[in-house]
Each structure stands twice: as structure tokens, then as C-alpha cells.
Tab-separated table of C-alpha atoms and ligand atoms in Angstrom:
chain	number	residue	atom	x	y	z
A	4	MET	CA	242.389	-279.510	-304.322
A	5	GLY	CA	239.141	-281.236	-303.460
A	6	GLY	CA	236.215	-280.614	-301.164
A	7	GLN	CA	235.844	-278.210	-298.318
A	8	ALA	CA	237.466	-277.931	-294.912
A	9	ASN	CA	236.132	-280.371	-292.299
A	10	LEU	CA	234.640	-278.853	-289.175
A	11	TYR	CA	234.492	-281.154	-286.141
A	12	SER	CA	232.833	-279.762	-283.044
A	13	PHE	CA	232.788	-281.199	-279.507
A	14	PRO	CA	230.977	-280.225	-276.305
A	15	ALA	CA	234.247	-279.575	-274.441
A	16	VAL	CA	238.032	-279.773	-274.849
A	17	GLY	CA	237.984	-283.070	-272.948
A	18	ASP	CA	235.867	-284.558	-275.752
A	19	LEU	CA	237.978	-282.991	-278.495
A	20	ALA	CA	241.361	-284.160	-277.198
A	21	PRO	CA	240.990	-287.942	-277.810
A	22	VAL	CA	239.707	-287.339	-281.351
A	23	LEU	CA	242.557	-284.947	-282.101
A	24	ARG	CA	244.890	-287.657	-280.813
A	25	ALA	CA	243.405	-290.274	-283.157
A	26	TYR	CA	243.766	-287.871	-286.103
A	27	ILE	CA	247.402	-287.095	-285.209
A	28	ILE	CA	248.236	-290.782	-284.787
A	29	GLN	CA	246.790	-291.523	-288.200
A	30	SER	CA	248.872	-288.665	-289.688
A	31	GLN	CA	251.921	-290.039	-287.846
A	32	ALA	CA	251.374	-293.518	-289.351
A	33	ASN	CA	251.099	-292.029	-292.847
A	34	GLY	CA	254.285	-289.968	-292.397
A	35	ILE	CA	256.302	-292.891	-291.023
A	36	ALA	CA	255.059	-295.157	-293.822
A	37	ARG	CA	256.054	-292.555	-296.435
A	38	HIS	CA	259.499	-291.538	-295.216
A	39	GLY	CA	260.252	-293.043	-291.806
A	40	THR	CA	259.650	-289.826	-289.867
A	41	PHE	CA	256.695	-287.648	-288.911
A	42	LYS	CA	257.367	-284.045	-289.858
A	43	VAL	CA	255.041	-281.727	-288.022
A	44	ALA	CA	254.957	-277.990	-287.317
A	45	VAL	CA	253.097	-276.536	-284.357
A	46	SER	CA	251.761	-273.139	-283.341
A	47	GLY	CA	252.005	-271.451	-279.979
A	48	GLY	CA	249.154	-269.691	-278.185
A	49	SER	CA	246.433	-271.912	-276.768
A	50	LEU	CA	247.342	-274.941	-278.905
A	51	PRO	CA	250.169	-276.618	-276.892
A	52	LYS	CA	247.927	-277.093	-273.846
A	53	THR	CA	245.258	-278.926	-275.857
A	54	LEU	CA	247.950	-280.856	-277.659
A	55	ALA	CA	249.385	-282.008	-274.344
A	56	GLN	CA	245.947	-283.120	-273.198
A	57	ALA	CA	245.628	-285.166	-276.388
A	58	LEU	CA	249.125	-286.625	-276.632
A	59	LEU	CA	250.107	-287.264	-273.011
A	60	ALA	CA	247.032	-289.411	-272.352
A	61	PRO	CA	247.717	-293.134	-271.892
A	62	PRO	CA	247.250	-295.291	-275.031
A	63	THR	CA	243.870	-296.972	-275.324
A	64	SER	CA	244.972	-299.723	-277.717
A	65	GLU	CA	248.082	-301.300	-279.261
A	66	THR	CA	247.915	-298.930	-282.219
A	67	ASP	CA	247.131	-295.827	-280.191
A	68	VAL	CA	250.805	-295.058	-279.631
A	69	VAL	CA	252.690	-291.789	-280.125
A	70	HIS	CA	256.082	-292.713	-281.615
A	71	TRP	CA	257.936	-289.660	-280.304
A	72	GLY	CA	261.271	-290.969	-281.536
A	73	ASN	CA	260.050	-290.639	-285.137
A	74	TRP	CA	258.800	-287.066	-284.725
A	75	GLU	CA	260.506	-284.002	-286.153
A	76	ILE	CA	258.895	-280.933	-284.606
A	77	PHE	CA	259.153	-277.504	-286.251
A	78	PHE	CA	257.476	-274.242	-285.295
A	79	ALA	CA	254.758	-272.830	-287.561
A	80	ASP	CA	255.779	-269.437	-286.242
A	81	GLU	CA	258.095	-268.136	-283.586
A	82	ARG	CA	258.649	-264.890	-281.792
A	83	ALA	CA	262.145	-263.272	-281.920
A	84	VAL	CA	262.837	-263.792	-278.227
A	85	PRO	CA	265.230	-266.039	-276.286
A	86	LEU	CA	264.171	-269.679	-276.103
A	87	ASP	CA	263.435	-269.401	-272.386
A	88	HIS	CA	261.389	-266.185	-272.723
A	89	ALA	CA	257.734	-266.149	-271.639
A	90	ASP	CA	256.740	-265.165	-275.231
A	91	SER	CA	258.653	-268.022	-276.899
A	92	ASN	CA	256.499	-270.619	-278.645
A	93	TYR	CA	259.332	-273.114	-278.112
A	94	ALA	CA	259.365	-272.400	-274.347
A	95	LEU	CA	255.590	-272.871	-274.266
A	96	LEU	CA	255.666	-276.204	-276.081
A	97	LYS	CA	258.542	-277.332	-273.878
A	98	ALA	CA	256.709	-276.460	-270.662
A	99	GLU	CA	253.350	-277.883	-271.760
A	100	LEU	CA	254.479	-280.997	-273.620
A	101	LEU	CA	258.148	-281.730	-274.256
A	102	ASP	CA	259.238	-281.628	-270.612
A	103	LYS	CA	256.459	-284.067	-269.746
A	104	LEU	CA	257.494	-286.825	-272.149
A	105	PRO	CA	258.818	-289.935	-270.394
A	106	ALA	CA	262.591	-289.372	-270.093
A	107	ASP	CA	263.409	-293.048	-270.720
A	108	ALA	CA	261.565	-293.137	-274.083
A	109	PRO	CA	262.912	-292.011	-277.492
A	110	GLN	CA	262.608	-288.223	-277.805
A	111	PRO	CA	261.422	-286.133	-280.775
A	112	LYS	CA	263.904	-284.097	-282.787
A	113	VAL	CA	262.887	-280.497	-282.097
A	114	HIS	CA	263.861	-277.606	-284.390
A	115	PRO	CA	263.869	-274.283	-282.502
A	116	ILE	CA	264.925	-270.978	-284.111
A	117	ASP	CA	268.583	-269.907	-283.960
A	118	ALA	CA	268.408	-267.533	-281.005
A	119	SER	CA	271.870	-266.095	-281.751
A	120	VAL	CA	270.368	-263.756	-284.420
A	121	LEU	CA	267.257	-262.396	-282.709
A	122	ASP	CA	268.016	-258.779	-283.692
A	123	ASP	CA	267.861	-259.545	-287.400
A	124	ALA	CA	264.464	-260.959	-288.391
A	125	GLN	CA	265.488	-261.639	-292.004
A	126	GLU	CA	268.549	-263.621	-290.855
A	127	LEU	CA	266.407	-265.434	-288.293
A	128	ALA	CA	263.943	-266.424	-291.045
A	129	ASP	CA	266.733	-267.397	-293.472
A	130	ARG	CA	268.364	-269.642	-290.856
A	131	TYR	CA	265.062	-271.287	-290.025
A	132	GLU	CA	264.448	-271.849	-293.726
A	133	GLN	CA	267.890	-273.515	-293.910
A	134	GLU	CA	266.811	-275.750	-291.018
A	135	LEU	CA	263.858	-276.830	-293.165
A	136	VAL	CA	266.056	-277.248	-296.241
A	137	ALA	CA	268.331	-279.578	-294.271
A	138	SER	CA	265.394	-281.727	-293.239
A	139	PHE	CA	263.306	-281.670	-296.411
A	140	ALA	CA	266.101	-281.690	-299.054
A	141	SER	CA	267.527	-278.696	-300.813
A	142	ARG	CA	265.476	-275.803	-302.181
A	143	ASP	CA	266.820	-276.762	-305.601
A	144	SER	CA	265.198	-280.172	-305.444
A	145	VAL	CA	261.870	-279.239	-303.850
A	146	ARG	CA	259.853	-276.114	-304.577
A	147	LEU	CA	258.130	-276.317	-301.208
A	148	PRO	CA	258.570	-278.541	-298.135
A	149	ILE	CA	255.719	-280.962	-297.522
A	150	PHE	CA	254.898	-281.260	-293.828
A	151	ASP	CA	252.988	-284.379	-292.833
A	152	LEU	CA	250.870	-282.273	-290.520
A	153	LEU	CA	250.553	-278.662	-289.418
A	154	LEU	CA	248.907	-278.104	-286.061
A	155	LEU	CA	247.704	-274.524	-286.040
A	156	GLY	CA	245.872	-272.058	-283.858
A	157	CYS	CA	243.488	-269.337	-284.956
A	158	GLY	CA	243.676	-265.916	-283.359
A	159	PRO	CA	240.517	-263.931	-282.583
A	160	ASP	CA	241.370	-261.694	-285.585
A	161	GLY	CA	241.620	-264.720	-287.943
A	162	HIS	CA	245.420	-264.860	-287.996
A	163	THR	CA	247.269	-268.138	-288.054
A	164	CYS	CA	251.020	-268.775	-287.704
A	165	SER	CA	252.216	-265.123	-287.801
A	166	LEU	CA	250.175	-264.418	-290.929
A	167	PHE	CA	247.917	-261.504	-290.034
A	168	PRO	CA	244.811	-260.158	-291.817
A	169	GLY	CA	245.642	-257.702	-294.608
A	170	HIS	CA	249.413	-258.043	-294.106
A	171	GLU	CA	251.675	-258.031	-297.161
A	172	LEU	CA	253.172	-261.356	-296.026
A	173	LEU	CA	250.014	-263.036	-297.294
A	174	ARG	CA	251.266	-262.304	-300.819
A	175	GLU	CA	254.651	-264.026	-300.292
A	176	THR	CA	255.116	-266.639	-302.991
A	177	SER	CA	258.729	-267.832	-302.868
A	178	ALA	CA	260.110	-267.867	-299.296
A	179	TRP	CA	259.425	-270.871	-297.074
A	180	VAL	CA	259.958	-268.865	-293.885
A	181	ALA	CA	259.449	-265.102	-293.716
A	182	PRO	CA	260.275	-262.403	-291.181
A	183	ILE	CA	257.691	-260.022	-289.787
A	184	GLU	CA	258.697	-256.873	-287.911
A	185	ASP	CA	255.264	-255.337	-287.380
A	186	SER	CA	253.081	-258.073	-285.915
A	187	PRO	CA	249.920	-256.385	-284.614
A	188	LYS	CA	250.003	-258.856	-281.725
A	189	PRO	CA	253.090	-258.463	-279.522
A	190	PRO	CA	255.916	-259.189	-279.738
A	191	PRO	CA	256.226	-257.404	-283.124
A	192	ARG	CA	259.302	-259.269	-284.455
A	193	ARG	CA	258.650	-262.850	-285.482
A	194	VAL	CA	259.238	-265.467	-288.183
A	195	THR	CA	256.549	-267.564	-289.799
A	196	LEU	CA	255.950	-270.317	-292.317
A	197	THR	CA	254.513	-268.703	-295.446
A	198	LEU	CA	251.067	-269.367	-296.845
A	199	PRO	CA	252.330	-271.530	-299.768
A	200	VAL	CA	254.147	-273.791	-297.276
A	201	VAL	CA	251.061	-274.033	-295.073
A	202	THR	CA	248.723	-274.943	-297.922
A	203	HIS	CA	251.251	-277.449	-299.337
A	204	ALA	CA	251.150	-279.678	-296.228
A	205	VAL	CA	249.656	-283.142	-296.462
A	206	ARG	CA	247.204	-282.160	-293.707
A	207	VAL	CA	246.445	-279.044	-291.732
A	208	ALA	CA	244.586	-279.158	-288.409
A	209	PHE	CA	243.307	-276.100	-286.603
A	210	VAL	CA	242.364	-276.187	-282.943
A	211	ALA	CA	240.115	-273.356	-281.759
A	212	THR	CA	238.324	-273.351	-278.454
A	213	GLY	CA	236.295	-270.976	-276.324
A	214	GLY	CA	233.560	-268.417	-276.947
A	215	GLY	CA	236.160	-265.731	-277.679
A	216	LYS	CA	236.619	-267.293	-281.125
A	217	LYS	CA	232.958	-267.466	-282.210
A	218	GLU	CA	232.792	-264.143	-284.089
A	219	VAL	CA	235.913	-264.842	-286.112
A	220	MET	CA	234.809	-268.454	-286.752
A	221	LYS	CA	231.591	-267.096	-288.278
A	222	GLU	CA	233.608	-264.745	-290.485
A	223	ILE	CA	236.090	-267.478	-291.546
A	224	PHE	CA	233.448	-270.067	-292.421
A	225	GLU	CA	230.658	-267.841	-293.755
A	226	ALA	CA	232.366	-264.870	-295.402
A	227	GLY	CA	236.073	-265.673	-295.641
A	228	ASN	CA	236.977	-262.027	-296.154
A	229	GLY	CA	240.532	-262.963	-297.064
A	230	LEU	CA	241.333	-263.813	-293.439
A	231	PRO	CA	244.496	-265.918	-293.170
A	232	CYS	CA	242.586	-268.878	-291.692
A	233	ALA	CA	240.036	-268.652	-294.530
A	234	LEU	CA	242.871	-268.607	-297.086
A	235	VAL	CA	244.205	-271.831	-295.560
A	236	ASN	CA	240.724	-273.380	-295.855
A	237	GLU	CA	240.521	-272.314	-299.486
A	238	GLY	CA	244.059	-273.509	-300.295
A	239	CYS	CA	243.754	-276.896	-298.583
A	240	GLY	CA	240.107	-277.890	-299.109
A	241	ASP	CA	239.364	-281.160	-297.352
A	242	ARG	CA	243.026	-281.615	-296.352
A	243	CYS	CA	242.168	-279.051	-293.685
A	244	SER	CA	240.312	-280.046	-290.502
A	245	TRP	CA	239.107	-277.905	-287.626
A	246	PHE	CA	238.816	-279.334	-284.116
A	247	VAL	CA	236.720	-276.923	-282.095
A	248	ASP	CA	234.500	-276.855	-279.043
A	249	ASP	CA	230.824	-275.924	-279.328
A	250	ALA	CA	231.460	-272.533	-277.722
A	251	ALA	CA	233.825	-271.536	-280.532
A	252	VAL	CA	231.241	-272.237	-283.249
A	253	GLU	CA	228.073	-271.049	-281.536
A	254	GLY	CA	225.930	-269.454	-284.268
A	255	VAL	CA	228.146	-270.727	-287.129
A	256	THR	CA	225.963	-272.307	-289.844
A	257	TYR	CA	228.769	-274.158	-291.734
A	258	PRO	CA	227.979	-277.913	-291.506
A	259	ARG	CA	229.768	-279.932	-288.855
A	260	ARG	CA	230.981	-283.406	-289.831
A	261	PRO	CA	230.871	-286.512	-287.665
A	262	PHE	CA	234.527	-287.456	-287.175
A	263	SER	CA	235.749	-290.648	-288.786
A	264	LEU	CA	239.260	-291.785	-289.600
B	216	LIG	O1	250.606	-265.118	-281.643
B	216	LIG	C1	250.175	-266.233	-281.850
B	216	LIG	O2	248.835	-266.457	-281.812
B	216	LIG	C2	248.242	-267.545	-282.508
B	216	LIG	C3	246.839	-267.754	-281.933
B	216	LIG	O3	246.935	-267.933	-280.533
B	216	LIG	P1	245.681	-268.349	-279.632
B	216	LIG	O4	246.173	-268.151	-278.213
B	216	LIG	O5	244.540	-267.424	-279.994
B	216	LIG	O6	245.390	-269.770	-279.915
B	216	LIG	C4	249.113	-268.775	-282.442
B	216	LIG	O7	248.564	-269.792	-283.239
B	216	LIG	C5	250.524	-268.398	-282.937
B	216	LIG	O8	251.382	-269.509	-282.961
B	216	LIG	C6	251.090	-267.393	-281.977
B	216	LIG	O9	252.401	-266.987	-282.312
């Protein structure tokens, strides 16, 4: 691991979105060059809306193209609810982004949870792990899947995916996907990518916006305190980039970087 996490700050979400797009398109090009697909996992919460603002914008050049047909989209975490439930991260991404893709263009391959086993969080996690195994090759041949990009949110308590501060799941070392039955944020039953999978990705991008995040951003970047987002920073180093608005980092002394590809 080299360097430290990159922190890119913008006056407003409208300024952040085109830069996030450029970063994603570069990650997409790298993934397609490596293995013909772009394997990405996304969070729920506030992220899909910003993602839609970035990715549904018209291209500004010949290379500024989202090749949706090459995308494989997984969920960094998911709530154990039906896929059309208001709490479903899949439903959110569908409403904000997937339903708005041009119908006549190639579509991404989307990997939702198996909603036939919602009552059994361990089975739900195991089946989602099998979904990853099928895409990334067997668990016997790879110790951990390597996502081309993880697009993550950061909760006001410093959680990311469904990895919560102080939770025993932070010590998981072997599972790729883990169940959680006692999420402090409702709904309590969820599944999540584990920390080793998150820190093994080629790149990790956090998006955090709004003044409601500024206290936790200070803690993540100045103290760490074992917060899940800080653990990702520590595990990924400069493979991790934060795209934030100025309100989210007001008072944070960690150096901002000028963005460059
Ligand atoms: O519960 C969740 O919350 C986090 C953070 O959400 P945000 O609204 O504060 O951005 C999200 O990243 C995660 O996917 C979701 O399940």
C-alpha cells in the first residue's frame, strides 16, 4: 500500500459530478482493458443520486462515454427487504439511475440479492457471495475478489457499506459477504461486503456531501478512531479517493488535492 487517501473537495455537487464522472470513466477503461468488463459495487443512501447526476450527463468528448454494456454492478451492501421496498438499495439505484438509461443502448448486468431468502441473513449473504464467486472465479482460485471500483457512501457515524463503528463484523477476515442482524441504522438485517474485500479493490471512491457529514469527516481524517471509513483509508492508501463538497469538509485540516487523472 502506498500514500494516503486523496481528498477532492468542490464548492457544490454540480462541480463534483463531472469530476466523479471522469474518474469513473478512467476506472471503466482500466477494467475493460484488463478483463473486458467493468466490475463495480455501489452503496445506497445518498450516493445513487450523485452518481446519476455524474453518469447520466451527456458526453463531452469522444472518450467521455459510459459503456453500460460492459458494466457488472454489484451492491456494496443491501438491506434484507424485497427488491421493490423503499429501503432496498437496489430499488434506489434502479429509480435514480438504472431506469433512466437509454432503453435502446446496451444495459449493465446488475446483481441484486436473492430476495427469496430474506428471513435468513446468513443464507442471503452466502448466496450473494456465490454470485460474486460466479463472476470473479471460484473461491478456491482467488482469495478475494478484486473489484475495479467501489463507489461508497459514508454515514454520519463513519459507517460504510453495512460496516458499523465498533461492530464485530469489522474483524471478519475470511467471508467475502457477511450478514448483519443488528444494524444500528434501520433496517437491522442486511448483508455487506467485508472489509478485506473493500480494501482489496483496485480503487475505492467515497462520495460525501452536505454539512451533516463535517463532524465525522474531521474524525475520519484527523483521528481515525477505528471508524470503518478510516479503516478503508488506512487499508487502501492512495487507491482511495474522496469526492466531497466544501460543506462536508468545513473545518477539516487534512490537505485537499487538485484533481488530475
Ligand atoms: O445504510 C446505509 O447508509 C450508508 C450511508 O448513507 P448516506 O445516506 O449517509 O450516504 C450507505 O452508504 C449504505 O449503502 C446504506 O445501506
